[in-house]
Tab-separated table of C-alpha atoms and ligand atoms in Angstrom:
chain	number	residue	atom	x	y	z
O	1	MET	CA	229.166	142.527	220.929
O	2	ALA	CA	230.342	141.220	224.280
O	3	LEU	CA	230.833	143.857	226.919
O	4	PRO	CA	234.318	144.273	228.353
O	5	ASN	CA	235.003	143.034	231.864
O	6	LEU	CA	234.351	146.410	233.266
O	7	PHE	CA	230.653	146.174	232.623
O	8	ARG	CA	230.265	142.535	233.483
O	9	SER	CA	231.981	142.777	236.829
O	10	SER	CA	229.771	145.619	238.001
O	11	ASN	CA	226.680	143.464	237.599
O	12	LYS	CA	228.055	140.622	239.633
O	13	ARG	CA	226.438	140.926	243.030
O	14	LYS	CA	227.100	138.577	245.886
O	15	ALA	CA	224.149	137.191	247.821
O	16	ARG	CA	223.288	139.170	250.903
O	17	PRO	CA	223.563	137.534	254.334
O	18	ALA	CA	220.208	136.098	255.399
O	19	PRO	CA	218.223	138.491	257.608
O	20	PRO	CA	217.615	137.433	261.217
O	21	GLU	CA	214.776	135.013	262.026
O	22	PRO	CA	211.607	136.818	263.111
O	23	ALA	CA	210.086	136.087	266.522
O	24	GLN	CA	208.218	132.773	266.737
O	25	LYS	CA	205.335	134.404	268.597
O	26	MET	CA	204.667	136.737	265.714
O	27	ARG	CA	204.378	133.882	263.267
O	28	LEU	CA	201.759	132.059	265.331
O	29	ALA	CA	199.693	135.086	266.212
O	30	LEU	CA	199.223	136.588	262.775
O	31	PRO	CA	197.192	135.301	259.854
O	32	ASP	CA	199.140	134.228	256.753
O	33	MET	CA	198.864	137.494	254.949
O	34	PHE	CA	200.421	139.416	257.835
O	35	GLN	CA	203.031	136.809	258.515
O	36	GLN	CA	204.350	137.462	255.078
O	37	ALA	CA	204.610	141.179	255.789
O	38	ALA	CA	206.173	140.662	259.200
O	39	ASN	CA	208.746	138.248	257.910
O	40	PRO	CA	210.866	139.771	255.190
O	41	SER	CA	213.128	136.728	255.024
O	42	GLN	CA	210.309	134.750	253.392
O	43	ALA	CA	210.424	137.146	250.486
O	44	SER	CA	214.210	137.380	250.468
O	45	ASP	CA	214.315	137.711	246.694
O	46	LEU	CA	212.582	141.041	246.918
O	47	PRO	CA	214.664	144.173	247.574
O	48	ARG	CA	214.534	145.365	251.172
O	49	PHE	CA	215.259	148.609	252.961
O	50	SER	CA	218.773	148.305	254.332
O	51	ALA	CA	218.132	150.128	257.603
O	52	SER	CA	215.235	150.792	259.952
O	53	ALA	CA	213.361	154.087	259.985
O	54	ALA	CA	215.410	154.982	263.073
O	55	ASP	CA	218.498	154.790	260.839
O	56	GLN	CA	219.798	151.600	262.417
O	57	PRO	CA	221.263	148.909	260.173
O	58	HIS	CA	219.492	145.540	260.604
O	59	ARG	CA	222.562	143.969	262.184
O	60	ARG	CA	224.989	145.742	264.474
O	61	ASP	CA	228.025	143.984	263.029
O	62	ASP	CA	227.011	144.786	259.467
O	63	ARG	CA	229.852	147.093	258.380
O	64	PHE	CA	228.483	147.381	254.870
O	65	GLY	CA	225.093	148.389	256.242
O	66	ALA	CA	226.838	151.003	258.364
O	67	ALA	CA	228.868	152.271	255.387
O	68	ARG	CA	225.695	152.506	253.328
O	69	MET	CA	224.106	154.649	256.001
O	70	LYS	CA	227.096	156.936	256.246
O	71	LEU	CA	227.093	157.210	252.473
O	72	ARG	CA	223.715	158.955	252.622
O	73	ASN	CA	225.375	162.000	254.116
O	74	ALA	CA	228.505	161.712	252.013
O	75	TYR	CA	227.238	162.264	248.477
O	76	THR	CA	223.828	163.883	248.212
O	77	PRO	CA	223.117	164.422	244.501
O	78	SER	CA	219.470	165.225	245.110
O	79	GLN	CA	220.085	167.681	247.940
O	80	PRO	CA	222.230	170.735	248.429
O	81	VAL	CA	225.078	170.526	250.937
O	82	PHE	CA	224.169	171.656	254.456
O	83	ASP	CA	227.177	170.307	256.300
O	84	ARG	CA	230.350	172.393	256.166
O	85	ARG	CA	232.493	169.268	256.195
O	86	MET	CA	230.914	168.150	252.933
O	87	PHE	CA	231.306	171.486	251.172
O	88	ALA	CA	234.190	171.444	248.699
O	89	GLY	CA	236.083	174.373	247.176
O	90	ARG	CA	234.378	177.654	246.283
O	91	LEU	CA	236.509	179.624	248.704
O	92	ASN	CA	236.953	182.543	246.315
O	93	VAL	CA	233.266	182.826	245.524
O	94	LEU	CA	232.392	182.683	249.205
O	95	LYS	CA	235.047	185.232	250.076
O	96	ALA	CA	233.824	187.610	247.344
O	97	ALA	CA	230.239	187.257	248.570
O	98	ILE	CA	231.128	187.918	252.214
O	99	ARG	CA	233.302	190.909	251.350
O	100	SER	CA	230.674	192.580	249.231
O	101	ILE	CA	228.039	192.087	251.891
O	102	GLU	CA	230.257	193.215	254.736
O	103	ASP	CA	232.583	195.828	253.278
O	104	GLN	CA	230.532	197.304	250.461
O	105	ARG	CA	227.019	196.692	251.764
O	106	LEU	CA	225.935	195.547	248.336
O	107	HIS	CA	222.975	193.407	247.388
O	108	LEU	CA	224.033	190.193	245.671
O	109	VAL	CA	222.810	188.320	242.686
O	110	ILE	CA	224.282	184.815	242.594
O	111	TYR	CA	223.741	183.014	239.342
O	112	GLY	CA	224.646	179.832	237.555
O	113	GLU	CA	223.189	176.738	235.934
O	114	ARG	CA	221.008	174.256	237.785
O	115	GLY	CA	223.202	171.846	239.743
O	116	ILE	CA	226.239	174.112	239.781
O	117	GLY	CA	226.002	174.546	243.570
O	118	LYS	CA	224.164	177.836	244.221
O	119	THR	CA	221.974	176.569	247.050
O	120	SER	CA	224.903	174.783	248.712
O	121	LEU	CA	226.899	177.994	248.510
O	122	LEU	CA	223.991	179.965	249.982
O	123	HIS	CA	223.865	177.548	252.910
O	124	MET	CA	227.536	178.216	253.660
O	125	LEU	CA	227.045	181.953	253.233
O	126	THR	CA	224.033	182.027	255.535
O	127	ALA	CA	225.852	179.914	258.150
O	128	ALA	CA	228.741	182.411	258.099
O	129	ALA	CA	226.332	185.343	258.385
O	130	ARG	CA	224.480	183.741	261.307
O	131	GLU	CA	227.805	183.156	262.992
O	132	ALA	CA	228.352	186.923	262.727
O	133	ARG	CA	224.898	187.363	264.319
O	134	TYR	CA	223.097	188.548	261.213
O	135	ILE	CA	219.413	187.697	261.124
O	136	VAL	CA	219.203	185.514	258.038
O	137	VAL	CA	215.898	184.809	256.390
O	138	TYR	CA	216.091	182.171	253.689
O	139	SER	CA	213.229	181.752	251.279
O	140	SER	CA	212.986	179.449	248.304
O	141	CYS	CA	210.799	180.876	245.540
O	142	GLY	CA	208.144	178.903	243.702
O	143	ALA	CA	206.136	179.511	240.535
O	144	ALA	CA	203.447	181.403	242.456
O	145	SER	CA	205.746	183.499	244.673
O	146	ASN	CA	204.640	187.084	245.154
O	147	PHE	CA	205.947	190.065	247.056
O	148	ASP	CA	203.238	190.172	249.704
O	149	GLU	CA	203.551	186.562	250.843
O	150	THR	CA	207.343	186.424	250.613
O	151	PHE	CA	208.045	189.598	252.531
O	152	ARG	CA	205.316	189.022	255.111
O	153	ALA	CA	207.094	185.736	255.891
O	154	VAL	CA	210.442	187.545	255.994
O	155	ALA	CA	209.047	190.147	258.433
O	156	ALA	CA	207.736	187.334	260.636
O	157	ASP	CA	211.327	186.201	261.185
O	158	ILE	CA	212.570	189.602	262.382
O	159	PRO	CA	211.917	190.221	266.095
O	160	LEU	CA	210.238	193.490	266.960
O	161	LEU	CA	212.921	194.274	269.542
O	162	PHE	CA	215.196	195.412	266.701
O	163	HIS	CA	212.681	198.101	265.657
O	164	SER	CA	213.864	201.485	266.927
O	165	ASP	CA	210.406	202.410	268.244
O	166	TYR	CA	210.245	199.354	270.475
O	167	SER	CA	212.847	199.044	273.171
O	168	PRO	CA	213.639	195.491	274.225
O	169	THR	CA	211.700	195.985	277.430
O	170	THR	CA	208.363	196.884	275.850
O	171	GLU	CA	205.653	194.303	276.181
O	172	GLU	CA	205.408	193.672	272.418
O	173	ALA	CA	209.127	193.106	272.095
O	174	GLU	CA	209.185	190.813	275.099
O	175	THR	CA	206.356	188.619	273.905
O	176	GLY	CA	208.384	187.737	270.847
O	177	THR	CA	206.258	189.676	268.366
O	178	SER	CA	207.798	190.273	264.967
O	179	LEU	CA	207.908	193.057	262.378
O	180	ALA	CA	205.043	191.287	260.616
O	181	SER	CA	202.688	192.703	263.251
O	182	LEU	CA	203.379	196.194	261.859
O	183	LEU	CA	202.477	195.359	258.271
O	184	PRO	CA	199.091	196.407	256.873
O	185	THR	CA	196.448	193.725	256.418
O	186	ARG	CA	196.173	194.732	252.783
O	187	LYS	CA	198.786	193.687	250.220
O	188	VAL	CA	202.283	194.685	251.373
O	189	LEU	CA	203.984	197.141	249.027
O	190	PRO	CA	207.759	197.516	248.568
O	191	ARG	CA	207.633	200.998	250.096
O	192	GLN	CA	205.962	199.759	253.266
O	193	PHE	CA	208.476	196.987	253.739
O	194	GLY	CA	211.300	199.383	252.919
O	195	ASP	CA	210.024	201.853	255.526
O	196	LEU	CA	210.083	199.133	258.158
O	197	CYS	CA	213.651	198.260	257.210
O	198	THR	CA	214.793	201.831	257.837
O	199	LYS	CA	213.707	201.443	261.471
O	200	LEU	CA	215.917	198.468	262.229
O	201	THR	CA	218.752	198.997	264.709
O	202	GLY	CA	221.198	196.785	266.557
O	203	THR	CA	221.308	194.037	263.959
O	204	ARG	CA	221.722	193.373	260.273
O	205	VAL	CA	219.370	191.343	258.149
O	206	LEU	CA	220.211	189.203	255.151
O	207	ILE	CA	217.226	188.210	253.035
O	208	VAL	CA	218.077	185.268	250.805
O	209	LEU	CA	215.759	184.507	247.896
O	210	ASP	CA	216.807	181.240	246.293
O	211	GLU	CA	215.439	179.675	243.080
O	212	PHE	CA	214.332	183.116	241.945
O	213	ASP	CA	214.071	181.869	238.355
O	214	ARG	CA	211.061	179.779	239.367
O	215	ALA	CA	208.963	182.823	240.246
O	216	GLU	CA	206.740	183.542	237.270
O	217	SER	CA	205.124	186.813	238.264
O	218	LEU	CA	206.443	189.889	236.489
O	219	GLU	CA	204.910	192.000	239.223
O	220	PHE	CA	207.059	190.188	241.816
O	221	ARG	CA	210.174	191.056	239.824
O	222	ARG	CA	209.130	194.660	239.487
O	223	ASP	CA	208.315	194.903	243.205
O	224	LEU	CA	211.633	193.359	244.141
O	225	ALA	CA	213.470	195.774	241.846
O	226	GLU	CA	211.640	198.631	243.523
O	227	LEU	CA	212.552	197.340	246.990
O	228	ILE	CA	216.240	197.166	246.045
O	229	LYS	CA	216.000	200.729	244.830
O	230	ILE	CA	214.346	201.883	248.058
O	231	LEU	CA	216.877	200.048	250.235
O	232	SER	CA	219.777	201.423	248.208
O	233	ASP	CA	218.576	205.011	248.397
O	234	ARG	CA	218.651	204.957	252.171
O	235	SER	CA	221.289	203.458	254.296
O	236	VAL	CA	219.455	200.508	255.830
O	237	ARG	CA	220.617	197.415	257.653
O	238	VAL	CA	218.956	195.003	255.260
O	239	GLN	CA	220.613	193.336	252.289
O	240	LEU	CA	219.232	190.996	249.682
O	241	VAL	CA	220.887	187.945	248.181
O	242	ILE	CA	219.062	186.648	245.130
O	243	ALA	CA	220.023	183.376	243.463
O	244	GLY	CA	218.892	181.729	240.269
O	245	VAL	CA	219.776	180.977	236.676
O	246	ALA	CA	221.356	183.779	234.728
O	247	ALA	CA	218.842	184.931	232.156
O	248	ASP	CA	216.142	185.680	234.718
O	249	LEU	CA	218.486	187.641	236.914
O	250	ALA	CA	219.762	189.751	234.066
O	251	GLU	CA	216.137	190.617	233.493
O	252	LEU	CA	215.748	191.613	237.130
O	253	VAL	CA	218.664	194.000	236.937
O	254	GLU	CA	217.262	195.412	233.673
O	255	HIS	CA	214.238	196.674	235.580
O	256	ILE	CA	216.451	198.861	237.716
O	257	PRO	CA	219.435	200.158	235.785
O	258	SER	CA	219.728	202.939	238.368
O	259	VAL	CA	220.732	200.503	241.114
O	260	ARG	CA	223.250	198.475	239.147
O	261	ARG	CA	226.005	199.967	241.231
O	262	ASN	CA	224.318	198.689	244.388
O	263	ILE	CA	224.191	195.123	243.135
O	264	LEU	CA	227.054	192.757	242.613
O	265	ALA	CA	226.409	189.826	240.299
O	266	ILE	CA	228.511	186.818	241.229
O	267	PRO	CA	228.629	183.880	238.818
O	268	VAL	CA	229.070	180.391	240.267
O	269	PRO	CA	231.517	178.756	237.854
O	270	LEU	CA	232.194	175.105	237.140
O	271	MET	CA	234.473	173.575	239.753
O	272	SER	CA	238.140	172.960	239.061
O	273	ALA	CA	239.480	169.400	238.963
O	274	GLU	CA	241.009	170.011	242.417
O	275	GLU	CA	237.675	171.117	243.829
O	276	ILE	CA	235.920	168.047	242.423
O	277	GLY	CA	238.743	165.972	243.924
O	278	GLU	CA	238.021	167.579	247.289
O	279	LEU	CA	234.314	166.730	246.944
O	280	VAL	CA	235.264	163.087	246.298
O	281	THR	CA	237.650	163.012	249.269
O	282	ASN	CA	235.153	164.602	251.672
O	283	GLY	CA	232.676	161.863	250.822
O	284	GLU	CA	235.243	159.093	251.224
O	285	ARG	CA	236.059	160.358	254.703
O	286	THR	CA	232.422	160.597	255.733
O	287	ALA	CA	231.376	157.225	254.343
O	288	GLY	CA	234.561	155.367	255.352
O	289	ILE	CA	235.141	154.123	251.819
O	290	THR	CA	238.076	154.431	249.415
O	291	ILE	CA	237.813	155.480	245.798
O	292	THR	CA	240.779	154.121	243.871
O	293	PRO	CA	242.901	156.740	242.055
O	294	THR	CA	241.761	155.494	238.640
O	295	ALA	CA	238.092	155.554	239.657
O	296	ARG	CA	238.607	159.074	241.000
O	297	ASP	CA	240.192	160.164	237.695
O	298	HIS	CA	237.108	158.910	235.900
O	299	VAL	CA	234.772	160.816	238.213
O	300	VAL	CA	236.785	164.025	237.808
O	301	ALA	CA	236.941	163.644	234.018
O	302	ILE	CA	233.303	162.741	233.469
O	303	SER	CA	231.917	165.392	235.799
O	304	VAL	CA	233.621	168.217	233.826
O	305	GLY	CA	233.435	170.551	236.811
O	306	SER	CA	229.837	169.846	237.804
O	307	PRO	CA	229.476	169.051	241.517
O	308	TYR	CA	226.074	167.531	240.773
O	309	ILE	CA	227.504	165.002	238.321
O	310	ALA	CA	230.450	164.191	240.606
O	311	SER	CA	228.121	163.671	243.534
O	312	LEU	CA	225.741	161.522	241.472
O	313	LEU	CA	228.523	159.300	240.113
O	314	CYS	CA	230.189	158.848	243.513
O	315	HIS	CA	226.845	158.073	245.126
O	316	HIS	CA	225.921	155.335	242.641
O	317	ALA	CA	229.456	153.969	242.369
O	318	ALA	CA	229.853	153.669	246.141
O	319	LEU	CA	226.457	152.000	246.518
O	320	ASP	CA	227.490	149.542	243.852
O	321	ALA	CA	230.708	148.686	245.656
O	322	ILE	CA	228.860	148.246	248.949
O	323	ASP	CA	226.268	146.008	247.261
O	324	ASP	CA	229.216	143.963	246.121
O	325	GLN	CA	230.498	143.778	249.740
O	326	ARG	CA	233.460	146.071	249.112
O	327	LEU	CA	234.513	149.352	250.686
O	328	ASP	CA	236.776	150.289	247.784
O	329	VAL	CA	235.197	151.875	244.756
O	330	MET	CA	236.708	150.753	241.459
O	331	PRO	CA	236.479	151.997	237.856
O	332	ALA	CA	233.884	149.308	237.120
O	333	ASP	CA	231.640	150.862	239.763
O	334	VAL	CA	231.988	154.259	238.080
O	335	ALA	CA	231.054	152.678	234.740
O	336	SER	CA	227.979	151.172	236.294
O	337	ALA	CA	227.173	154.490	238.012
O	338	LEU	CA	227.325	156.120	234.602
O	339	GLU	CA	224.746	153.622	233.312
O	340	GLN	CA	222.413	154.438	236.171
O	341	ALA	CA	222.924	158.167	235.733
O	342	LEU	CA	222.125	157.805	232.017
O	343	GLY	CA	218.922	155.986	232.930
O	344	GLU	CA	217.958	158.742	235.380
O	345	LEU	CA	218.734	161.502	232.911
O	346	ALA	CA	216.698	159.789	230.217
O	347	THR	CA	213.590	160.106	232.388
O	348	ARG	CA	214.106	163.874	232.454
O	349	ILE	CA	214.143	164.217	228.679
O	350	SER	CA	210.896	164.394	226.715
O	351	LYS	CA	209.992	161.544	224.400
O	352	THR	CA	210.233	163.674	221.260
O	353	THR	CA	213.645	165.024	222.214
O	354	MET	CA	214.888	161.548	223.107
O	355	GLY	CA	213.795	160.347	219.660
O	356	GLN	CA	215.770	163.184	218.072
O	357	VAL	CA	218.831	162.425	220.216
O	358	LYS	CA	218.784	158.754	219.246
O	359	ARG	CA	218.386	159.512	215.549
O	360	LEU	CA	221.232	161.994	215.646
O	361	VAL	CA	223.544	159.644	217.548
O	362	ASN	CA	222.815	156.916	214.984
O	363	GLU	CA	223.578	159.270	212.111
O	364	SER	CA	226.588	161.158	213.455
O	365	GLY	CA	228.018	159.053	216.303
O	366	THR	CA	228.801	160.504	219.709
O	367	GLU	CA	232.174	162.169	219.155
O	368	LEU	CA	231.147	165.506	217.633
O	369	LEU	CA	227.925	165.631	219.613
O	370	SER	CA	229.864	165.216	222.833
O	371	LEU	CA	232.126	168.124	221.844
O	372	ILE	CA	229.059	170.290	221.297
O	373	ALA	CA	227.674	169.049	224.624
O	374	SER	CA	230.935	169.893	226.386
O	375	ALA	CA	230.826	173.422	224.943
O	376	SER	CA	227.347	173.766	226.391
O	377	LEU	CA	228.450	172.419	229.787
O	378	ALA	CA	231.501	174.700	229.829
O	379	GLY	CA	229.383	177.723	228.907
O	380	SER	CA	226.828	177.060	231.666
O	381	GLY	CA	224.206	176.206	229.093
O	382	GLU	CA	225.046	178.738	226.382
O	383	PHE	CA	227.810	178.530	223.818
O	384	ASP	CA	229.040	180.300	220.721
O	385	SER	CA	231.408	179.427	217.902
O	386	ALA	CA	234.466	180.523	219.917
O	387	LEU	CA	233.625	177.982	222.618
O	388	LEU	CA	233.082	175.326	219.946
O	389	ASP	CA	236.541	176.164	218.538
O	390	ALA	CA	238.074	175.791	221.977
O	391	LYS	CA	236.429	172.437	222.656
O	392	ALA	CA	236.859	170.927	219.198
O	393	GLY	CA	240.645	171.195	219.231
O	394	THR	CA	241.180	171.077	215.458
O	395	PRO	CA	239.753	173.410	212.768
O	396	THR	CA	238.234	170.478	210.876
O	397	ARG	CA	236.383	169.167	213.883
O	398	ALA	CA	235.316	172.711	214.829
O	399	ALA	CA	233.884	173.269	211.356
O	400	ARG	CA	231.933	170.001	211.520
O	401	CYS	CA	230.581	170.839	214.967
O	402	LYS	CA	229.499	174.292	213.810
O	403	SER	CA	227.717	172.911	210.790
O	404	ILE	CA	225.799	170.394	212.965
O	405	VAL	CA	224.858	173.161	215.405
O	406	ALA	CA	223.735	175.541	212.641
O	407	GLU	CA	221.658	172.857	210.978
O	408	LEU	CA	219.977	171.739	214.200
O	409	ALA	CA	219.275	175.328	215.233
O	410	ALA	CA	217.813	176.152	211.801
O	411	GLN	CA	215.405	173.239	212.145
O	412	GLN	CA	214.841	173.904	215.847
O	413	ILE	CA	215.905	170.388	216.701
O	414	LEU	CA	217.523	170.035	220.147
O	415	ILE	CA	219.236	173.423	219.892
O	416	HIS	CA	217.959	176.973	219.727
O	417	GLU	CA	219.768	180.066	218.611
O	418	ARG	CA	219.601	183.671	219.718
O	419	ASP	CA	221.427	186.754	218.583
O	420	ASP	CA	221.849	189.479	221.196
O	421	GLY	CA	223.727	191.801	218.858
O	422	PHE	CA	227.080	190.326	219.854
O	423	GLY	CA	226.799	187.305	217.580
O	424	LYS	CA	224.919	184.050	217.603
O	425	ARG	CA	224.599	182.110	220.839
O	426	TYR	CA	223.252	178.604	221.130
O	427	ALA	CA	221.709	176.490	223.877
O	428	PHE	CA	220.179	173.046	224.112
O	429	ILE	CA	216.408	173.369	224.326
O	430	GLU	CA	216.212	170.784	227.141
O	431	ASP	CA	218.891	171.249	229.754
O	432	ALA	CA	219.423	167.531	230.517
O	433	VAL	CA	220.440	166.819	226.902
O	434	PRO	CA	224.072	168.045	226.921
O	435	THR	CA	224.843	165.999	230.035
O	436	TYR	CA	223.134	162.985	228.459
O	437	LEU	CA	225.220	163.296	225.281
O	438	TRP	CA	228.387	163.797	227.301
O	439	PHE	CA	227.631	160.655	229.351
O	440	LEU	CA	226.953	158.657	226.174
O	441	ALA	CA	230.401	159.582	224.881
O	442	ALA	CA	232.033	158.783	228.227
O	443	ARG	CA	230.379	155.366	228.165
O	444	GLN	CA	231.652	154.795	224.672
O	445	THR	CA	235.189	155.623	225.753
O	446	PHE	CA	234.889	153.265	228.730
O	447	ARG	CA	233.811	150.472	226.419
O	448	GLU	CA	236.398	151.031	223.728
O	449	ASP	CA	239.198	151.315	226.162
O	450	ASP	CA	238.384	148.960	228.962
O	451	VAL	CA	239.115	151.667	231.515
O	452	ALA	CA	242.284	153.450	230.555
O	453	PRO	CA	241.705	156.699	232.458
O	454	GLN	CA	243.618	158.978	230.152
O	455	ARG	CA	241.090	158.226	227.401
O	456	VAL	CA	238.185	159.688	229.388
O	457	ARG	CA	239.577	163.147	229.630
O	458	VAL	CA	238.295	166.644	230.083
O	459	ARG	CA	238.096	168.076	226.619
L	1	ADP	N1	230.737	172.975	247.033
L	1	ADP	C1	230.166	171.767	246.975
L	1	ADP	N2	230.723	170.696	247.615
L	1	ADP	C2	230.167	169.477	247.533
L	1	ADP	N3	229.053	169.203	246.850
L	1	ADP	C3	228.443	170.207	246.206
L	1	ADP	C4	228.973	171.536	246.225
L	1	ADP	N4	228.171	172.318	245.494
L	1	ADP	C5	227.183	171.530	245.043
L	1	ADP	N5	227.325	170.257	245.466
L	1	ADP	C6	226.440	169.140	245.126
L	1	ADP	O1	225.953	169.393	243.800
L	1	ADP	C7	224.541	169.213	243.732
L	1	ADP	C8	223.851	170.477	243.245
L	1	ADP	O2	224.055	171.516	244.208
L	1	ADP	P1	222.986	172.655	244.489
L	1	ADP	O3	223.575	173.513	245.543
L	1	ADP	O4	221.635	172.064	244.772
L	1	ADP	O5	222.970	173.398	243.072
L	1	ADP	P2	221.990	174.511	242.489
L	1	ADP	O6	221.319	175.181	243.654
L	1	ADP	O7	222.855	175.424	241.726
L	1	ADP	O8	221.018	173.791	241.601
L	1	ADP	C9	224.109	168.743	245.099
L	1	ADP	O9	224.083	167.364	245.028
L	1	ADP	C10	225.202	169.101	246.037
L	1	ADP	O10	225.300	168.099	247.000
L	2	MG	MG1	219.266	175.389	244.096
């Protein structure tokens, strides 16, 4: 079947302008092999880097080269947002976090799915805290994280001059020594770190532990729970902010039911359509490009509230437009971005699972599967029959979705089931699968409809 215009036009790339001639001297002085390397124009069919390592486009008058460079800071799907100007929405979450730190002196647990924007939010929170002169220590956990290493590093970032036993004029304080110098050489225990914290004066410290779900050690969790308990029992000037995916954090709080009232758990929800719109606009402004209203509608609809997906689509779509020597991003570019995103997602899904996905799509089509996927996306990974009802729209479709889910879960194909006493809850076994299924359905709608935006809608 021939593809509609939408897909064909996105593949049509104009030839790039020829790169400048290399210096004659170079050509004479180097043997053949090196001449080839020094002269990219001789291999002009091969893809080239578009800018030098010093971030300069190859030609000063190359406005597309310049736009491409600006685009790198505009949509950063593989990196959290560091720049305030690129941070969209989330005002309520940020406000709630700041208030609970400042007015209630609580420890925070910030949770949500991968890609929902936790790290970006933490960057904004830590910037605001630094502005208020908090000492902020940010640490990203890894599989092997343990209490000793993590909190020794934290102590190394807190100057000794804030310890009540060391006035700012003492030699140790003046030489820039840190709290780490007071820790024992043996493994640091929560009590020892907690004791040090009680001695802090004249400042406040925010310890941010991001990606906490990656830490595998149970002992680390137990130690951290104990530290929160110690800090909460005494009035100290140190607060913890722990971020990660939900299940692991619930487990953390389970270790210390007695301190639940000292911890506030803040979920990071999906973004509203307006917030995604703001993300798109921020990027347009930074990159100096325009995303047409229809293309923007597609991005908002396909991303279903995920800043990661919106950022990924805008990034690929804008690159596509620039490759095509345009500064306006059109629906065709979004369609092509979707293709690239599908390709990228596919590499993150195991071979066995991909086989199961393909078989299922062949058997059942994408419509019901995409409804199930959208329930999973809306539920931050987990969904139940109520969420399926809400997404399916009609009782017949809901019943068909539920029967597919029950059957897959029973056979442990793609979906697993758990019952926490409040009814059955489901989740896709591999977390890239719901997005992949959702994208497949969006592509289908693009193809059927030749880009009528109202057909690709948030369900
Ligand atoms: N508020 C936001 N404004 C703009 N882009 C965002 C926002 N939150 C997240 N993003 C984008 O979404 C992606 C995932 O964000 P990240 O903070 O790394 O999520 P998480 O830490 O939850 O996995 C990144 O590409 C980031 O650029
Ligand atoms: Mg993160």
